[in-house]
Short mmCIF file of C-alpha atoms in Angstrom, two decimals:
data_model
loop_
_atom_site.label_atom_id
_atom_site.label_comp_id
_atom_site.label_asym_id
_atom_site.label_seq_id
_atom_site.Cartn_x
_atom_site.Cartn_y
_atom_site.Cartn_z
CA GLY M 1 7.19 10.95 -5.81
CA GLU M 2 8.97 8.23 -7.70
CA ASP M 3 7.53 6.54 -10.80
CA VAL M 4 6.61 2.91 -10.52
CA GLU M 5 4.94 1.34 -13.55
CA GLN M 6 3.14 -1.92 -14.16
CA SER M 7 1.05 -3.39 -16.91
CA LEU M 8 -2.65 -3.21 -16.03
CA PHE M 9 -3.90 -6.69 -16.82
CA LEU M 10 -2.72 -10.28 -17.01
CA SER M 11 -4.83 -13.31 -17.78
CA VAL M 12 -3.60 -16.89 -17.31
CA ARG M 13 -5.07 -20.36 -17.06
CA GLU M 14 -5.16 -22.24 -13.80
CA GLY M 15 -1.97 -24.26 -13.34
CA ASP M 16 0.13 -22.00 -15.56
CA SER M 17 2.79 -19.64 -14.27
CA SER M 18 2.08 -15.92 -14.02
CA VAL M 19 4.73 -13.27 -14.41
CA ILE M 20 3.94 -9.72 -13.35
CA ASN M 21 6.43 -7.03 -14.28
CA CYS M 22 7.28 -3.68 -12.75
CA THR M 23 9.71 -0.89 -13.54
CA TYR M 24 10.80 1.87 -11.22
CA THR M 25 12.91 5.00 -11.47
CA ASP M 26 14.55 5.52 -8.08
CA SER M 27 17.98 3.90 -8.20
CA SER M 28 18.44 4.48 -4.48
CA SER M 29 15.49 2.30 -3.48
CA THR M 30 16.40 0.12 -0.54
CA TYR M 31 13.62 -2.42 -0.68
CA LEU M 32 11.10 -3.46 -3.32
CA TYR M 33 7.81 -5.13 -2.49
CA TRP M 34 4.93 -7.08 -3.89
CA TYR M 35 1.48 -6.66 -2.35
CA LYS M 36 -1.79 -8.41 -3.14
CA GLN M 37 -5.17 -6.72 -2.92
CA GLU M 38 -8.43 -8.63 -3.13
CA PRO M 39 -11.67 -6.76 -3.96
CA GLY M 40 -12.63 -4.27 -1.26
CA ALA M 41 -9.76 -5.31 0.97
CA GLY M 42 -6.51 -3.80 2.16
CA LEU M 43 -3.04 -4.81 1.10
CA GLN M 44 -1.44 -8.09 1.93
CA LEU M 45 2.34 -8.21 1.86
CA LEU M 46 3.44 -11.12 -0.32
CA THR M 47 7.17 -10.71 -0.35
CA TYR M 48 9.96 -8.18 -0.58
CA ILE M 49 13.52 -8.08 -1.79
CA PHE M 50 16.48 -6.06 -0.65
CA SER M 51 18.03 -4.01 -3.41
CA ASN M 52 21.37 -5.82 -3.31
CA MET M 53 19.72 -9.16 -4.08
CA ASP M 54 18.75 -10.34 -7.54
CA MET M 55 16.41 -13.17 -6.66
CA LYS M 56 14.25 -14.35 -3.82
CA GLN M 57 12.08 -17.44 -3.72
CA ASP M 58 9.27 -18.11 -1.30
CA GLN M 59 7.20 -21.23 -2.01
CA ARG M 60 5.26 -20.50 -5.23
CA LEU M 61 6.60 -16.97 -5.49
CA THR M 62 9.84 -15.95 -7.18
CA VAL M 63 10.99 -12.35 -7.26
CA LEU M 64 13.62 -11.26 -9.77
CA LEU M 65 15.33 -7.90 -9.54
CA ASN M 66 17.42 -6.37 -12.30
CA LYS M 67 18.84 -3.32 -10.62
CA LYS M 68 20.66 -2.12 -13.73
CA ASP M 69 17.42 -1.99 -15.71
CA LYS M 70 15.32 -1.07 -12.63
CA HIS M 71 13.04 -3.99 -13.38
CA LEU M 72 11.24 -6.15 -10.85
CA SER M 73 9.14 -9.20 -11.57
CA LEU M 74 6.94 -11.58 -9.61
CA ARG M 75 6.46 -15.11 -10.84
CA ILE M 76 3.63 -17.17 -9.37
CA ALA M 77 4.03 -20.87 -10.09
CA ASP M 78 0.99 -23.13 -10.51
CA THR M 79 -1.40 -20.19 -10.47
CA GLN M 80 -4.74 -20.90 -8.79
CA THR M 81 -8.11 -19.16 -9.06
CA GLY M 82 -7.55 -17.86 -5.53
CA ASP M 83 -4.60 -15.91 -6.87
CA SER M 84 -6.95 -13.67 -8.84
CA ALA M 85 -6.42 -10.20 -7.40
CA ILE M 86 -4.60 -6.95 -8.04
CA TYR M 87 -0.87 -7.07 -7.48
CA PHE M 88 1.05 -3.94 -6.60
CA CYS M 89 4.77 -3.47 -6.69
CA ALA M 90 6.18 -0.79 -4.43
CA GLU M 91 9.53 0.72 -3.65
CA LEU M 92 10.78 2.15 -0.39
CA ASP M 93 12.82 5.31 -0.77
CA ASN M 94 15.53 6.70 1.49
CA PHE M 95 12.91 8.57 3.51
CA ASN M 96 11.06 5.35 4.32
CA LYS M 97 8.15 6.24 2.06
CA PHE M 98 6.40 3.70 -0.11
CA TYR M 99 5.60 4.42 -3.75
CA PHE M 100 3.20 2.06 -5.44
CA GLY M 101 2.69 1.06 -9.02
CA SER M 102 -0.73 1.23 -10.62
CA GLY M 103 -1.40 -2.43 -9.94
CA THR M 104 -1.76 -5.41 -12.25
CA LYS M 105 -5.08 -7.19 -12.26
CA LEU M 106 -4.46 -10.91 -12.51
CA ASN M 107 -7.33 -12.99 -13.83
CA VAL M 108 -6.99 -16.75 -13.48
CA LYS M 109 -9.27 -18.76 -15.73
CA PRO M 110 -10.29 -22.27 -14.65
CA GLY Q 1 2.50 -10.69 11.27
CA ALA Q 2 1.36 -7.62 13.14
CA VAL Q 3 -2.25 -6.45 12.85
CA VAL Q 4 -3.40 -3.01 11.82
CA SER Q 5 -7.10 -2.33 12.18
CA GLN Q 6 -9.08 0.45 10.55
CA HIS Q 7 -12.50 1.61 11.60
CA PRO Q 8 -14.96 1.93 10.08
CA SER Q 9 -14.61 -0.40 7.10
CA TRP Q 10 -17.08 1.67 5.17
CA VAL Q 11 -18.98 4.88 5.79
CA ILE Q 12 -21.57 6.92 3.93
CA CYS Q 13 -21.93 10.55 4.89
CA LYS Q 14 -23.73 13.63 3.68
CA SER Q 15 -21.91 16.34 1.82
CA GLY Q 16 -20.61 19.00 4.22
CA THR Q 17 -20.19 16.72 7.21
CA SER Q 18 -16.92 15.44 8.69
CA VAL Q 19 -15.83 11.84 8.95
CA LYS Q 20 -13.20 10.35 11.23
CA ILE Q 21 -11.29 7.21 10.32
CA GLU Q 22 -9.24 5.37 12.93
CA CYS Q 23 -6.10 3.34 12.39
CA ARG Q 24 -4.94 1.16 15.25
CA SER Q 25 -1.94 -1.08 15.67
CA LEU Q 26 -3.36 -3.92 17.73
CA ASP Q 27 -0.33 -5.83 18.93
CA PHE Q 28 2.56 -3.43 18.50
CA GLN Q 29 3.47 0.20 18.99
CA ALA Q 30 3.83 2.36 15.91
CA THR Q 31 5.78 5.59 15.92
CA THR Q 32 4.97 6.16 12.27
CA MET Q 33 1.72 5.65 10.41
CA PHE Q 34 1.02 6.43 6.78
CA TRP Q 35 -2.26 7.39 5.17
CA TYR Q 36 -3.01 6.49 1.56
CA ARG Q 37 -5.87 7.16 -0.77
CA GLN Q 38 -6.87 4.86 -3.57
CA PHE Q 39 -9.12 5.89 -6.44
CA PRO Q 40 -11.06 3.21 -8.30
CA LYS Q 41 -8.79 1.04 -10.42
CA GLN Q 42 -5.80 3.15 -9.50
CA SER Q 43 -2.80 2.83 -7.26
CA LEU Q 44 -2.37 4.02 -3.72
CA MET Q 45 -1.28 7.61 -3.33
CA LEU Q 46 0.54 8.59 -0.17
CA MET Q 47 -1.32 11.43 1.50
CA ALA Q 48 0.65 12.00 4.68
CA THR Q 49 3.06 10.57 7.19
CA SER Q 50 1.89 10.63 10.77
CA ASN Q 51 4.40 10.63 13.62
CA GLU Q 52 3.36 10.09 17.20
CA GLY Q 53 3.38 13.30 19.20
CA SER Q 54 4.17 15.61 16.31
CA LYS Q 55 2.50 17.17 13.30
CA ALA Q 56 1.88 15.08 10.26
CA THR Q 57 3.87 15.61 7.09
CA TYR Q 58 1.65 16.01 4.06
CA GLU Q 59 2.50 15.17 0.48
CA GLN Q 60 2.36 17.85 -2.14
CA GLY Q 61 -1.17 18.64 -3.25
CA VAL Q 62 -2.86 17.24 -0.15
CA GLU Q 63 -4.88 19.84 1.76
CA LYS Q 64 -3.85 19.88 5.40
CA ASP Q 65 -7.02 21.61 6.55
CA LYS Q 66 -9.21 19.15 4.72
CA PHE Q 67 -7.51 15.97 5.86
CA LEU Q 68 -6.72 16.36 9.54
CA ILE Q 69 -4.36 13.77 10.96
CA ASN Q 70 -3.80 13.14 14.63
CA HIS Q 71 -1.36 10.59 16.02
CA ALA Q 72 -1.93 10.96 19.73
CA SER Q 73 -0.61 7.62 20.90
CA LEU Q 74 1.70 4.85 19.78
CA THR Q 75 -1.27 2.71 18.75
CA LEU Q 76 -3.72 5.15 17.21
CA SER Q 77 -3.76 7.58 14.33
CA THR Q 78 -6.91 9.26 13.02
CA LEU Q 79 -7.74 10.84 9.70
CA THR Q 80 -10.63 13.30 9.68
CA VAL Q 81 -12.07 14.32 6.35
CA THR Q 82 -13.59 17.71 7.05
CA SER Q 83 -16.53 19.18 5.15
CA ALA Q 84 -16.60 16.14 2.92
CA HIS Q 85 -17.68 16.43 -0.70
CA PRO Q 86 -18.48 13.75 -3.28
CA GLU Q 87 -15.00 14.07 -4.79
CA ASP Q 88 -13.58 12.91 -1.44
CA SER Q 89 -15.25 9.54 -1.97
CA SER Q 90 -12.44 7.04 -2.09
CA PHE Q 91 -10.77 4.09 -0.41
CA TYR Q 92 -8.47 5.19 2.41
CA ILE Q 93 -5.78 2.84 3.74
CA CYS Q 94 -3.37 3.29 6.61
CA SER Q 95 -0.15 1.50 7.34
CA ALA Q 96 1.88 1.36 10.52
CA ARG Q 97 5.48 0.66 11.33
CA GLU Q 98 6.58 -0.74 14.66
CA VAL Q 99 8.93 1.14 16.95
CA TRP Q 100 12.54 0.14 16.21
CA ALA Q 101 11.39 -2.12 13.40
CA ARG Q 102 13.14 -2.39 10.11
CA ALA Q 103 11.70 -0.30 7.35
CA THR Q 104 10.37 -3.44 5.72
CA GLU Q 105 7.95 -4.10 8.50
CA ALA Q 106 5.05 -1.84 7.61
CA PHE Q 107 1.61 -3.38 7.90
CA PHE Q 108 -1.54 -2.21 6.21
CA GLY Q 109 -5.06 -1.87 7.50
CA GLN Q 110 -8.01 -3.33 5.62
CA GLY Q 111 -9.05 0.08 4.33
CA THR Q 112 -12.07 2.35 4.74
CA ARG Q 113 -14.42 3.01 1.85
CA LEU Q 114 -15.85 6.52 2.13
CA THR Q 115 -18.87 7.51 0.08
CA VAL Q 116 -20.04 11.10 0.25
CA VAL Q 117 -23.57 11.70 -1.01
#
């Protein structure tokens, strides 16, 4: 499979912005995704970006894609305690298979 | 968004027994379903791709005879862990893609936590 890497932990204070980073190796990825997983639960799709875009904004979420560097980031504005979860980035390859990063555990302190 | 339901949410079984996990698309038809396994504090690893009416395609290193996948209808895929052992304990998640949908539209179930004792 493809390699998708993320930092393991991020801790921020409530109200601050959070930025979660991801790097991937497959230059032919068509779509890149961000999923949220709360303890013991499945995956919730947060947002996705097509590979020919460099930015997508959806309410508090901003996705930035640097295709040259194969770098994807998720910015959460005004982070709340309810945002505490594990965030996975994932890429979709040409065979319609998802490859996930290791997940970044976001801890939001009140 | 579309709903994918897994059953059971959690199961405890004795070593040597078999366990069946169901993945259903509740409000859409899915030609393709994917099965993932997640170890504690680790990412999801794709186990197999399940296509309705045909044999599943397994990823390298996944034992076909141990993890039996059946996708008998457009709304149901099952994963059977045969002769389960404690090392099979894990969190299993399925995802489903609607017929004719764009590749982006894959929805995930809530997962099944399997504990083998």
